[in-house]
Amino acid sequence: MWCGDARLARWSAANGFGAEREYSRDRLDELTPKTSGLYIFEAENHEAYIGISTDLRARLAQHSRLHGDIRTFRVREMVGTPMELRTVERKLVHDAQKNGLILRNREHAMTLTGESVFDDVMAPAEQSAWLRDPSGVNATDLSSPPPYDSNHLAAHASSFARLQQHPRSSEVIDAVGAYLRACVPVPVRTEGTFWTISCYPGSSRARLTCISMAMLETFYVWSPPDEDRLEIRLFVDGSRIPRSRIPRKGDWRRLGRGVKLGPRAHKSAGVHERVIVIDDVSRMSAALDIAGVADAAAHHALAVMRKRQSGYKISHCPQLAAAVSVSADHRDISPVPAQAAVETATADVILGDGLEDAVADVVPNVGADAVDSSQQQTKVDKFFRLDSDGTVLRWLGEFIESAVPDSFADAGVNWGVTCLPSTKSGPGSQRLFTVNVGAMEVAYARAATKPAGENPNVTVVVSRSALEADSGLSIDVLIRDFPSVTFTTHGYVAAAGDDISLTWSLAAPPENIPWRFASAVLVDALRGSRSPYGRYHSPALHKASCGTLA
């Protein structure tokens, strides 16, 4: 008789997966076909996987064929849309992680268990050895860099030449090298496949370089506007940081001189991910010497790389990767003495609270006094009159579904939709709604005031680098292929310069404009911080827009 993990059994029962809904491989036919809900399977080593399906019997049979070590399934039937099921799934994955369960999930979780395509590049035993001594294992790896064709090299030559002209280019390259040597599994062997590095990504006004793994940024260097410093943002596994240093929700904690630890970062990166801000590239090596920092970054990098290969291969700059592997003593660029890092506190413009000082630069036109519920309802009623055919409301619902998953969880806190905001929209037009995430507006609709509500158009702000990576096209080509769409780059501080706005008319929407994934990437990066505009959130408009998808 199979004796499962008692802790997993207790957790499962507490979350609606009782013993009466437990099935072995040979009992799956007892499930009713086309039944939707959630499930957990437990493997022989007591690792678990949490998932959703609109046909539990078919999905579990598929798992049974693919995984030979599954010993038992537990199910929890649930009626709902896939989006509603995914909302519950994410909460369960995060709660299971908090309770110390070992999961094989790759979405919503960061895990080192289960099979991975990364195992073909670096065997699990070698991964374990690497975690014990990342720098040591990396130093003994004798792999050769991957080959690149002339077209790929030519595509990135100008951006790398631009970086070489920067007065602090050597420091930037040294900081990247320090991260790769101490925190990235066998970086030469995995270059260009499981990690990629971009140089001036997306023609960003602020970012100099960014390292990506799977679909996440794990390290980047950017230049805060009007400041003589180059800041680093480093994403880590917070569970590896001493508990006494983990900040309370929304707070920041000083780890060392010019180094601070923030709250959760990317919403999709699992419950333990945190961000470390290093106020200048000159402090990178010192930051990695702080207890727990390099170890936390290494565990995070390996976990992300195990999920899948980098989705930003087209943006990989081989020249920069090659320069990083050459010591400063042998570079053609003469090192520039490190500039003194700025010690004064700066606004945490991407992740964290205390954004009020930066708001004017990020969203200059939004402004409205707090309104009571009766005023909110009056605005919503007016919105419905202006949007008489429901076109704008349907688009808002589609945007929230694609870019703001689990939207009710933090509505009015980390994000919000404002109904008929008092934002200046130019003569003869009016904003119908604005969606703010963190400190940025990420979508809005405008319409003519005479006649009222005529000719509505929408604007959505997306990650520029993700738009190019997902579409496989440069911004110039997208502009050519979608002439009815207006592309505008602002270089918002909150997006660290990786933003571009797309505007089009809802009366004649362009076909197949690839904005959804790039929008979700930007929203995911911003959503870890509280929004100063959350108090203007309209629950009635939010609920009505989601109702259009039913």
Coordinates of C-alpha atoms in Angstrom, one line a residue:
M1 CA 0.0 0.0 0.0
W2 CA 1.3 3.4 -1.0
C3 CA 2.2 5.6 2.0
G4 CA 2.3 9.2 0.8
D5 CA 3.9 12.2 2.4
A6 CA 1.9 13.1 5.6
R7 CA 2.6 16.8 5.3
L8 CA 1.5 16.9 1.7
A9 CA -1.6 14.9 2.6
R10 CA -2.5 17.4 5.4
W11 CA -1.9 20.4 3.1
S12 CA -4.0 18.8 0.4
A13 CA -6.9 18.1 2.7
A14 CA -6.8 21.6 4.1
N15 CA -7.1 23.0 0.5
G16 CA -10.0 20.8 -0.6
F17 CA -8.2 17.8 -2.0
G18 CA -9.6 15.2 0.5
A19 CA -8.7 11.5 0.6
E20 CA -12.2 10.7 -0.8
R21 CA -11.0 12.4 -4.1
E22 CA -7.8 10.4 -4.4
Y23 CA -7.1 8.2 -7.4
S24 CA -4.4 5.8 -8.4
R25 CA -3.3 5.3 -12.0
D26 CA -5.7 2.4 -12.6
R27 CA -8.8 4.3 -11.2
L28 CA -8.7 7.4 -13.5
D29 CA -11.7 6.0 -15.5
E30 CA -13.9 6.6 -12.5
L31 CA -13.6 10.4 -13.1
T32 CA -16.4 11.9 -15.0
P33 CA -15.3 13.1 -18.5
K34 CA -15.1 16.8 -19.2
T35 CA -15.0 17.7 -15.5
S36 CA -13.0 20.8 -14.8
G37 CA -11.0 21.6 -11.7
L38 CA -7.6 21.4 -10.0
Y39 CA -5.4 18.4 -9.3
I40 CA -2.3 17.4 -7.4
F41 CA -0.1 14.4 -8.2
E42 CA 2.4 13.0 -5.8
A43 CA 5.5 11.2 -7.1
E44 CA 7.4 8.3 -5.5
N45 CA 9.9 10.8 -4.0
H46 CA 6.9 12.8 -2.6
E47 CA 7.5 15.7 -5.0
A48 CA 4.2 17.2 -6.2
Y49 CA 2.7 19.0 -9.1
I50 CA -0.4 21.3 -8.9
G51 CA -2.4 21.9 -12.1
I52 CA -5.7 22.8 -13.7
S53 CA -7.7 21.3 -16.4
T54 CA -11.2 21.5 -18.1
D55 CA -11.1 17.8 -18.5
L56 CA -9.5 16.2 -15.5
R57 CA -9.7 12.6 -16.6
A58 CA -8.0 13.3 -19.9
R59 CA -5.3 15.5 -18.3
L60 CA -4.4 13.0 -15.6
A61 CA -4.3 10.2 -18.0
Q62 CA -1.8 12.2 -20.0
H63 CA 0.3 12.8 -16.9
S64 CA 0.2 9.1 -16.1
R65 CA 1.6 8.3 -19.6
L66 CA 4.4 10.9 -19.4
H67 CA 5.5 10.4 -15.8
G68 CA 6.3 6.9 -14.7
D69 CA 6.8 7.8 -11.0
I70 CA 3.4 9.1 -10.2
R71 CA 1.8 7.2 -7.3
T72 CA -1.4 9.1 -6.6
F73 CA -3.7 11.9 -7.9
R74 CA -5.9 14.1 -5.8
V75 CA -8.6 16.3 -7.5
R76 CA -10.8 19.2 -6.5
E77 CA -13.6 19.8 -8.9
M78 CA -14.3 23.4 -9.7
V79 CA -16.6 25.2 -12.1
G80 CA -15.0 28.3 -13.7
T81 CA -13.3 29.8 -16.6
P82 CA -9.6 28.9 -17.3
M83 CA -8.7 32.4 -16.0
E84 CA -10.5 31.7 -12.7
L85 CA -8.9 28.3 -12.4
R86 CA -5.4 29.7 -13.0
T87 CA -6.0 32.3 -10.3
V88 CA -6.7 29.5 -7.8
E89 CA -3.8 27.5 -9.1
R90 CA -1.3 30.3 -8.6
K91 CA -2.5 30.8 -5.0
L92 CA -2.1 27.1 -4.3
V93 CA 1.4 26.9 -5.8
H94 CA 2.5 29.9 -3.7
D95 CA 0.9 28.6 -0.5
A96 CA 2.5 25.2 -1.0
Q97 CA 5.9 26.8 -1.4
K98 CA 5.4 28.8 1.8
N99 CA 4.6 25.5 3.5
G100 CA 7.8 23.9 2.4
L101 CA 6.4 21.4 -0.1
I102 CA 8.6 20.4 -3.1
L103 CA 6.8 21.1 -6.4
R104 CA 7.6 20.3 -10.0
N105 CA 5.7 23.3 -11.3
R106 CA 7.6 25.6 -13.6
E107 CA 4.9 28.3 -13.9
H108 CA 4.1 30.3 -10.8
A109 CA 7.0 28.6 -9.0
M110 CA 10.8 28.5 -8.9
T111 CA 11.8 24.9 -8.4
L112 CA 14.9 22.8 -8.8
T113 CA 13.1 19.5 -8.9
G114 CA 11.7 17.3 -11.7
E115 CA 12.9 16.9 -15.2
S116 CA 14.2 19.8 -17.3
V117 CA 15.7 20.3 -20.7
F118 CA 18.5 22.1 -18.8
D119 CA 19.6 18.7 -17.5
D120 CA 20.9 17.8 -21.0
V121 CA 23.3 20.7 -20.7
M122 CA 24.2 20.4 -17.1
A123 CA 23.5 17.1 -15.3
P124 CA 21.6 17.3 -12.0
A125 CA 24.7 16.1 -10.1
E126 CA 26.7 18.9 -11.6
Q127 CA 24.0 21.4 -10.8
S128 CA 24.1 20.4 -7.1
A129 CA 27.9 20.7 -7.1
W130 CA 27.6 24.1 -8.8
L131 CA 25.2 25.4 -6.1
R132 CA 27.8 24.5 -3.4
D133 CA 30.6 26.4 -5.2
P134 CA 29.3 28.4 -8.3
S135 CA 32.5 30.4 -8.9
G136 CA 34.7 27.3 -8.4
V137 CA 32.8 25.2 -10.8
N138 CA 32.5 28.0 -13.4
A139 CA 36.3 28.5 -13.2
T140 CA 37.0 24.9 -14.2
D141 CA 34.5 24.7 -17.0
L142 CA 36.4 24.4 -20.3
S143 CA 33.5 24.9 -22.7
S144 CA 33.9 27.0 -25.8
P145 CA 31.6 29.9 -26.7
P146 CA 28.8 29.1 -29.2
P147 CA 29.4 30.1 -32.8
Y148 CA 27.4 33.0 -34.3
D149 CA 26.7 33.7 -38.0
S150 CA 27.8 37.0 -39.6
N151 CA 24.2 38.3 -39.7
H152 CA 23.7 38.0 -36.0
L153 CA 27.1 39.6 -35.3
A154 CA 26.4 42.5 -37.7
A155 CA 23.0 43.1 -36.0
H156 CA 24.6 43.9 -32.7
A157 CA 27.8 45.5 -33.7
S158 CA 26.5 49.1 -33.5
S159 CA 25.0 48.7 -30.1
F160 CA 28.2 47.2 -28.7
A161 CA 30.2 50.0 -30.3
R162 CA 27.9 52.5 -28.6
L163 CA 28.6 50.8 -25.2
Q164 CA 32.3 51.0 -25.9
Q165 CA 32.0 54.7 -26.2
H166 CA 30.4 55.1 -22.7
P167 CA 32.9 56.5 -20.2
R168 CA 32.2 53.8 -17.7
S169 CA 31.9 50.8 -20.2
S170 CA 34.7 48.9 -18.4
E171 CA 32.9 49.1 -15.1
V172 CA 29.7 47.9 -16.7
I173 CA 31.4 45.0 -18.3
D174 CA 33.2 44.1 -15.1
A175 CA 29.9 44.2 -13.2
V176 CA 28.3 41.9 -15.7
G177 CA 31.3 39.5 -15.5
A178 CA 31.1 39.4 -11.7
Y179 CA 27.4 38.4 -11.9
L180 CA 28.1 35.7 -14.6
R181 CA 31.0 34.2 -12.8
A182 CA 29.4 34.0 -9.3
C183 CA 25.7 33.5 -10.1
V184 CA 25.1 31.9 -13.6
P185 CA 25.6 28.2 -14.2
V186 CA 28.6 27.5 -16.5
P187 CA 28.0 30.8 -18.4
V188 CA 30.2 30.0 -21.4
R189 CA 28.4 26.6 -22.0
T190 CA 24.9 28.2 -21.5
E191 CA 25.5 31.5 -23.4
G192 CA 23.0 32.4 -26.0
T193 CA 20.6 29.5 -25.1
F194 CA 19.7 29.6 -21.4
W195 CA 20.9 33.1 -20.8
T196 CA 21.2 36.1 -23.1
I197 CA 22.5 39.6 -22.8
S198 CA 21.2 42.6 -24.6
C199 CA 23.2 45.8 -25.3
Y200 CA 21.1 49.0 -25.1
P201 CA 18.0 46.7 -25.3
G202 CA 15.1 48.0 -27.4
S203 CA 17.0 51.3 -28.0
S204 CA 16.2 52.0 -24.4
R205 CA 16.8 55.5 -23.2
A206 CA 17.9 54.3 -19.8
R207 CA 19.1 50.6 -19.9
L208 CA 22.7 49.9 -20.9
T209 CA 22.5 46.1 -20.7
C210 CA 20.1 43.4 -19.5
I211 CA 20.5 39.6 -18.8
S212 CA 17.5 37.5 -19.5
M213 CA 16.6 33.9 -18.7
A214 CA 13.4 32.1 -19.8
M215 CA 11.1 35.2 -20.1
L216 CA 12.5 37.0 -17.1
E217 CA 15.1 39.7 -16.6
T218 CA 17.5 38.6 -13.9
F219 CA 20.1 41.4 -14.0
Y220 CA 20.3 44.8 -15.6
V221 CA 22.2 48.1 -15.5
W222 CA 20.4 51.4 -16.1
S223 CA 21.1 55.1 -15.8
P224 CA 18.6 57.0 -13.6
P225 CA 17.7 60.2 -15.4
D226 CA 19.8 63.3 -14.5
E227 CA 22.0 61.3 -12.1
D228 CA 25.7 60.6 -12.4
R229 CA 25.5 56.9 -11.5
L230 CA 24.7 53.5 -13.1
E231 CA 22.3 51.4 -11.0
I232 CA 22.1 47.6 -11.0
R233 CA 18.9 45.6 -10.3
L234 CA 19.6 42.0 -9.4
F235 CA 16.8 39.4 -8.9
V236 CA 17.3 36.7 -6.3
D237 CA 15.7 33.9 -4.4
G238 CA 14.7 35.6 -1.2
S239 CA 14.5 32.3 0.7
R240 CA 18.3 32.2 0.6
I241 CA 18.6 35.6 2.3
P242 CA 18.9 35.4 6.1
R243 CA 15.3 35.7 7.5
S244 CA 16.3 38.7 9.7
R245 CA 17.0 40.7 6.5
I246 CA 13.8 40.0 4.6
P247 CA 11.7 43.2 4.6
R248 CA 8.1 43.4 5.5
K249 CA 5.7 43.6 2.7
G250 CA 6.3 46.8 0.7
D251 CA 9.4 47.7 2.7
W252 CA 13.1 47.9 1.7
R253 CA 16.0 46.7 3.9
R254 CA 19.6 47.9 3.7
L255 CA 22.0 45.1 3.2
G256 CA 25.2 47.1 3.0
R257 CA 26.6 50.4 1.8
G258 CA 24.6 51.3 -1.4
V259 CA 22.9 47.9 -1.4
K260 CA 19.2 47.3 -0.4
L261 CA 16.8 44.4 -0.6
G262 CA 13.2 45.0 -1.8
P263 CA 9.9 43.1 -1.8
R264 CA 8.6 40.7 -4.4
A265 CA 9.6 41.5 -7.9
H266 CA 8.0 39.7 -10.9
K267 CA 4.6 38.3 -10.1
S268 CA 5.2 35.2 -12.3
A269 CA 8.5 34.3 -10.8
G270 CA 7.3 32.5 -7.7
V271 CA 6.7 33.6 -4.1
H272 CA 10.3 33.9 -3.1
E273 CA 11.7 36.2 -5.7
R274 CA 13.1 39.5 -4.4
V275 CA 15.0 42.4 -6.0
I276 CA 18.3 43.8 -4.8
V277 CA 19.2 47.3 -5.9
I278 CA 22.9 48.2 -6.1
D279 CA 23.1 52.0 -6.4
D280 CA 26.2 52.0 -8.6
V281 CA 28.1 49.5 -10.8
S282 CA 31.3 50.2 -8.7
R283 CA 29.6 48.4 -5.8
M284 CA 28.8 45.1 -7.7
S285 CA 31.7 43.0 -6.3
A286 CA 31.1 44.4 -2.7
A287 CA 27.4 43.5 -3.0
L288 CA 28.2 39.9 -4.0
D289 CA 30.4 39.6 -0.9
I290 CA 27.4 40.4 1.4
A291 CA 26.3 37.2 3.1
G292 CA 23.6 35.5 1.2
V293 CA 23.5 37.7 -1.9
A294 CA 25.5 35.7 -4.4
D295 CA 24.0 32.4 -3.1
A296 CA 20.4 33.9 -3.5
A297 CA 21.2 35.1 -7.0
A298 CA 22.7 31.8 -8.0
H299 CA 19.8 29.7 -6.8
H300 CA 17.4 32.1 -8.6
A301 CA 19.3 31.9 -11.9
L302 CA 19.5 28.1 -11.9
A303 CA 15.8 27.8 -11.1
V304 CA 14.8 30.2 -14.0
M305 CA 17.2 28.5 -16.4
R306 CA 15.6 25.1 -15.6
K307 CA 12.2 26.4 -16.7
R308 CA 13.1 26.9 -20.4
Q309 CA 15.6 28.5 -22.7
S310 CA 15.8 32.3 -23.0
G311 CA 13.1 33.8 -25.0
Y312 CA 15.3 36.7 -26.0
K313 CA 17.9 35.0 -28.3
I314 CA 17.3 37.5 -31.1
S315 CA 18.5 40.3 -28.7
H316 CA 21.7 38.5 -27.5
C317 CA 24.8 40.5 -28.1
P318 CA 27.7 38.1 -28.7
Q319 CA 30.3 41.0 -28.7
L320 CA 29.3 42.0 -25.2
A321 CA 29.3 38.4 -24.0
A322 CA 32.8 38.0 -25.4
A323 CA 34.0 41.2 -23.8
V324 CA 32.8 40.0 -20.4
S325 CA 35.0 36.9 -20.6
V326 CA 38.1 39.1 -21.2
S327 CA 39.7 40.5 -18.1
A328 CA 40.1 44.3 -17.7
D329 CA 43.8 44.0 -18.1
H330 CA 43.5 42.8 -21.7
R331 CA 40.7 44.9 -23.0
D332 CA 41.1 47.5 -25.7
I333 CA 39.1 50.0 -23.6
S334 CA 41.1 51.7 -20.9
P335 CA 39.3 51.3 -17.5
V336 CA 37.9 54.5 -16.1
P337 CA 38.2 55.1 -12.4
A338 CA 35.0 54.2 -10.5
Q339 CA 32.8 57.2 -9.9
A340 CA 31.7 57.7 -6.3
A341 CA 28.3 56.3 -5.9
V342 CA 25.5 58.5 -4.9
E343 CA 24.6 58.0 -1.3
T344 CA 21.3 59.8 -1.1
A345 CA 18.2 57.7 -1.3
T346 CA 16.3 57.7 -4.6
A347 CA 12.8 56.8 -5.5
D348 CA 12.2 53.1 -5.9
V349 CA 10.6 53.6 -9.3
I350 CA 10.0 50.0 -10.4
L351 CA 9.5 47.9 -7.3
G352 CA 8.5 49.1 -3.8
D353 CA 6.7 51.9 -2.1
G354 CA 7.6 55.6 -1.7
L355 CA 6.9 56.5 -5.3
E356 CA 5.3 59.9 -4.7
D357 CA 8.5 61.8 -5.5
A358 CA 8.8 60.1 -8.9
V359 CA 5.1 60.2 -9.9
A360 CA 5.3 63.5 -11.7
D361 CA 8.0 62.2 -14.0
V362 CA 6.3 58.8 -14.6
V363 CA 2.7 59.7 -15.1
P364 CA 2.6 63.5 -15.5
N365 CA -1.0 64.0 -16.4
V366 CA -3.0 61.9 -14.0
G367 CA -4.6 63.7 -11.2
A368 CA -8.0 63.4 -9.4
D369 CA -9.3 63.9 -5.9
A370 CA -10.5 60.9 -4.1
V371 CA -14.1 60.2 -4.9
D372 CA -16.8 58.5 -2.8
S373 CA -18.8 55.5 -4.0
S374 CA -21.7 57.6 -5.2
Q375 CA -19.4 59.7 -7.4
Q376 CA -17.8 56.5 -8.7
Q377 CA -21.2 55.2 -9.7
T378 CA -22.1 58.4 -11.4
K379 CA -18.9 58.2 -13.5
V380 CA -19.5 54.6 -14.4
D381 CA -23.0 55.4 -15.5
K382 CA -21.6 58.2 -17.7
F383 CA -19.0 55.8 -19.1
F384 CA -21.7 53.4 -20.2
R385 CA -23.6 56.3 -21.9
L386 CA -20.4 57.3 -23.8
D387 CA -19.6 53.7 -24.6
S388 CA -23.1 52.9 -25.9
D389 CA -22.1 49.9 -28.0
G390 CA -19.7 48.4 -25.4
T391 CA -16.6 48.5 -27.6
V392 CA -14.3 50.2 -25.1
L393 CA -15.6 48.0 -22.2
R394 CA -14.9 44.9 -24.2
W395 CA -11.4 46.0 -25.0
L396 CA -10.7 46.8 -21.4
G397 CA -11.9 43.4 -20.4
E398 CA -9.6 41.8 -22.9
F399 CA -6.6 43.9 -21.7
I400 CA -7.2 42.9 -18.1
E401 CA -7.5 39.2 -18.9
S402 CA -4.3 39.1 -20.9
A403 CA -2.1 41.5 -18.9
V404 CA -3.4 41.4 -15.3
P405 CA -4.0 37.8 -14.4
D406 CA -5.7 37.2 -11.0
S407 CA -6.8 40.8 -11.3
F408 CA -9.1 40.9 -8.3
A409 CA -6.3 39.8 -5.9
D410 CA -4.6 43.2 -5.7
A411 CA -7.0 45.6 -7.4
G412 CA -6.9 49.0 -5.8
V413 CA -3.5 48.2 -4.2
N414 CA -0.9 47.3 -6.8
W415 CA -3.0 48.3 -9.8
G416 CA -6.3 50.0 -10.6
V417 CA -8.6 51.2 -13.4
T418 CA -9.8 54.8 -13.1
C419 CA -13.2 55.6 -14.7
L420 CA -13.3 58.9 -16.6
P421 CA -10.1 60.3 -15.0
S422 CA -9.5 64.0 -15.1
T423 CA -6.4 63.6 -17.2
K424 CA -5.8 66.2 -19.8
S425 CA -6.4 64.5 -23.2
G426 CA -6.2 67.5 -25.5
P427 CA -8.9 69.7 -27.0
G428 CA -12.1 68.0 -28.0
S429 CA -11.3 64.6 -26.3
Q430 CA -11.8 62.9 -23.0
R431 CA -10.2 59.9 -21.3
L432 CA -12.7 57.1 -20.7
F433 CA -10.5 55.0 -18.5
T434 CA -6.9 54.7 -17.4
V435 CA -5.2 51.5 -16.1
N436 CA -2.3 52.2 -13.7
V437 CA 0.0 49.5 -12.5
G438 CA 2.6 50.5 -9.8
A439 CA 3.6 54.0 -10.7
M440 CA 2.8 53.8 -14.4
E441 CA -0.2 54.2 -16.6
V442 CA -0.2 51.2 -18.9
A443 CA -3.4 51.5 -20.9
Y444 CA -6.1 54.1 -21.5
A445 CA -8.9 55.0 -24.0
R446 CA -9.8 58.4 -25.4
A447 CA -12.9 59.6 -27.3
A448 CA -14.1 62.8 -28.9
T449 CA -16.4 64.9 -26.8
K450 CA -18.4 66.3 -29.7
P451 CA -20.3 64.1 -30.4
A452 CA -19.7 62.6 -27.0
G453 CA -17.9 59.2 -27.1
E454 CA -17.2 59.3 -30.8
N455 CA -14.1 57.7 -32.5
P456 CA -12.6 56.0 -29.4
N457 CA -9.0 55.0 -29.6
V458 CA -6.9 53.0 -27.1
T459 CA -3.3 53.3 -26.0
V460 CA -1.4 50.4 -24.4
V461 CA 2.2 50.7 -23.0
V462 CA 4.3 47.6 -23.5
S463 CA 7.8 46.3 -22.9
R464 CA 9.7 47.3 -26.0
S465 CA 12.2 44.4 -25.8
A466 CA 9.5 41.9 -25.2
L467 CA 7.5 43.2 -28.2
E468 CA 10.5 42.8 -30.5
A469 CA 11.4 39.3 -29.0
D470 CA 7.9 37.9 -29.2
S471 CA 7.2 39.2 -32.7
G472 CA 10.7 38.5 -34.1
L473 CA 10.5 42.0 -35.7
S474 CA 12.3 45.2 -35.0
I475 CA 10.3 48.3 -34.0
D476 CA 11.1 49.8 -37.4
V477 CA 9.6 46.8 -39.2
L478 CA 6.5 46.8 -36.9
I479 CA 6.0 50.5 -37.7
R480 CA 6.1 49.6 -41.4
D481 CA 3.8 46.6 -41.1
F482 CA 1.2 48.3 -39.0
P483 CA 0.7 51.8 -40.4
S484 CA -2.6 52.3 -38.6
V485 CA -0.8 52.0 -35.2
T486 CA 1.1 55.0 -33.7
F487 CA 4.3 53.9 -31.9
T488 CA 5.7 56.3 -29.3
T489 CA 8.7 55.8 -27.0
H490 CA 8.8 57.8 -23.7
G491 CA 11.5 56.2 -21.7
Y492 CA 9.5 56.1 -18.5
V493 CA 11.5 55.8 -15.3
A494 CA 9.3 53.1 -13.9
A495 CA 10.0 50.9 -16.9
A496 CA 13.7 51.7 -16.8
G497 CA 13.4 52.9 -20.4
D498 CA 12.1 49.6 -21.8
D499 CA 8.7 50.9 -22.9
I500 CA 6.8 51.8 -26.1
S501 CA 3.2 53.0 -26.5
L502 CA 0.9 51.7 -29.2
T503 CA -2.2 53.6 -30.2
W504 CA -5.0 52.7 -32.6
S505 CA -8.6 53.3 -33.3
L506 CA -11.2 50.9 -32.0
A507 CA -13.3 51.7 -35.1
A508 CA -10.7 50.0 -37.3
P509 CA -8.4 47.9 -35.1
P510 CA -5.3 46.4 -36.8
E511 CA -5.3 42.7 -37.3
N512 CA -2.8 40.6 -35.4
I513 CA -0.9 43.5 -33.7
P514 CA 1.3 41.5 -31.2
W515 CA 0.8 43.6 -28.1
R516 CA -0.6 41.2 -25.5
F517 CA 2.5 39.3 -24.4
A518 CA 4.7 42.5 -24.3
S519 CA 2.0 44.2 -22.3
A520 CA 1.9 41.3 -19.8
V521 CA 5.7 41.4 -19.4
L522 CA 5.6 45.1 -18.5
V523 CA 2.7 44.8 -16.1
D524 CA 4.4 41.8 -14.4
A525 CA 7.5 43.9 -13.8
L526 CA 5.5 46.8 -12.4
R527 CA 2.9 44.9 -10.3
G528 CA 5.2 44.1 -7.4
S529 CA 4.8 47.6 -6.1
R530 CA 1.9 49.5 -4.6
S531 CA 0.2 52.0 -7.0
P532 CA -0.3 55.6 -5.8
Y533 CA -3.4 55.6 -7.9
G534 CA -5.0 52.6 -6.4
R535 CA -7.4 54.8 -4.4
Y536 CA -9.0 55.8 -7.7
H537 CA -9.8 52.2 -8.7
S538 CA -13.4 51.7 -9.9
P539 CA -14.6 48.2 -8.7
A540 CA -17.8 48.6 -10.7
L541 CA -15.9 49.3 -14.0
H542 CA -13.5 46.5 -13.3
K543 CA -16.2 44.0 -12.6
A544 CA -18.2 45.1 -15.6
S545 CA -15.3 44.7 -18.0
C546 CA -14.5 41.2 -16.8
G547 CA -18.2 40.4 -17.3
T548 CA -17.8 41.0 -21.0
L549 CA -15.7 37.9 -21.2
A550 CA -18.2 35.5 -19.7

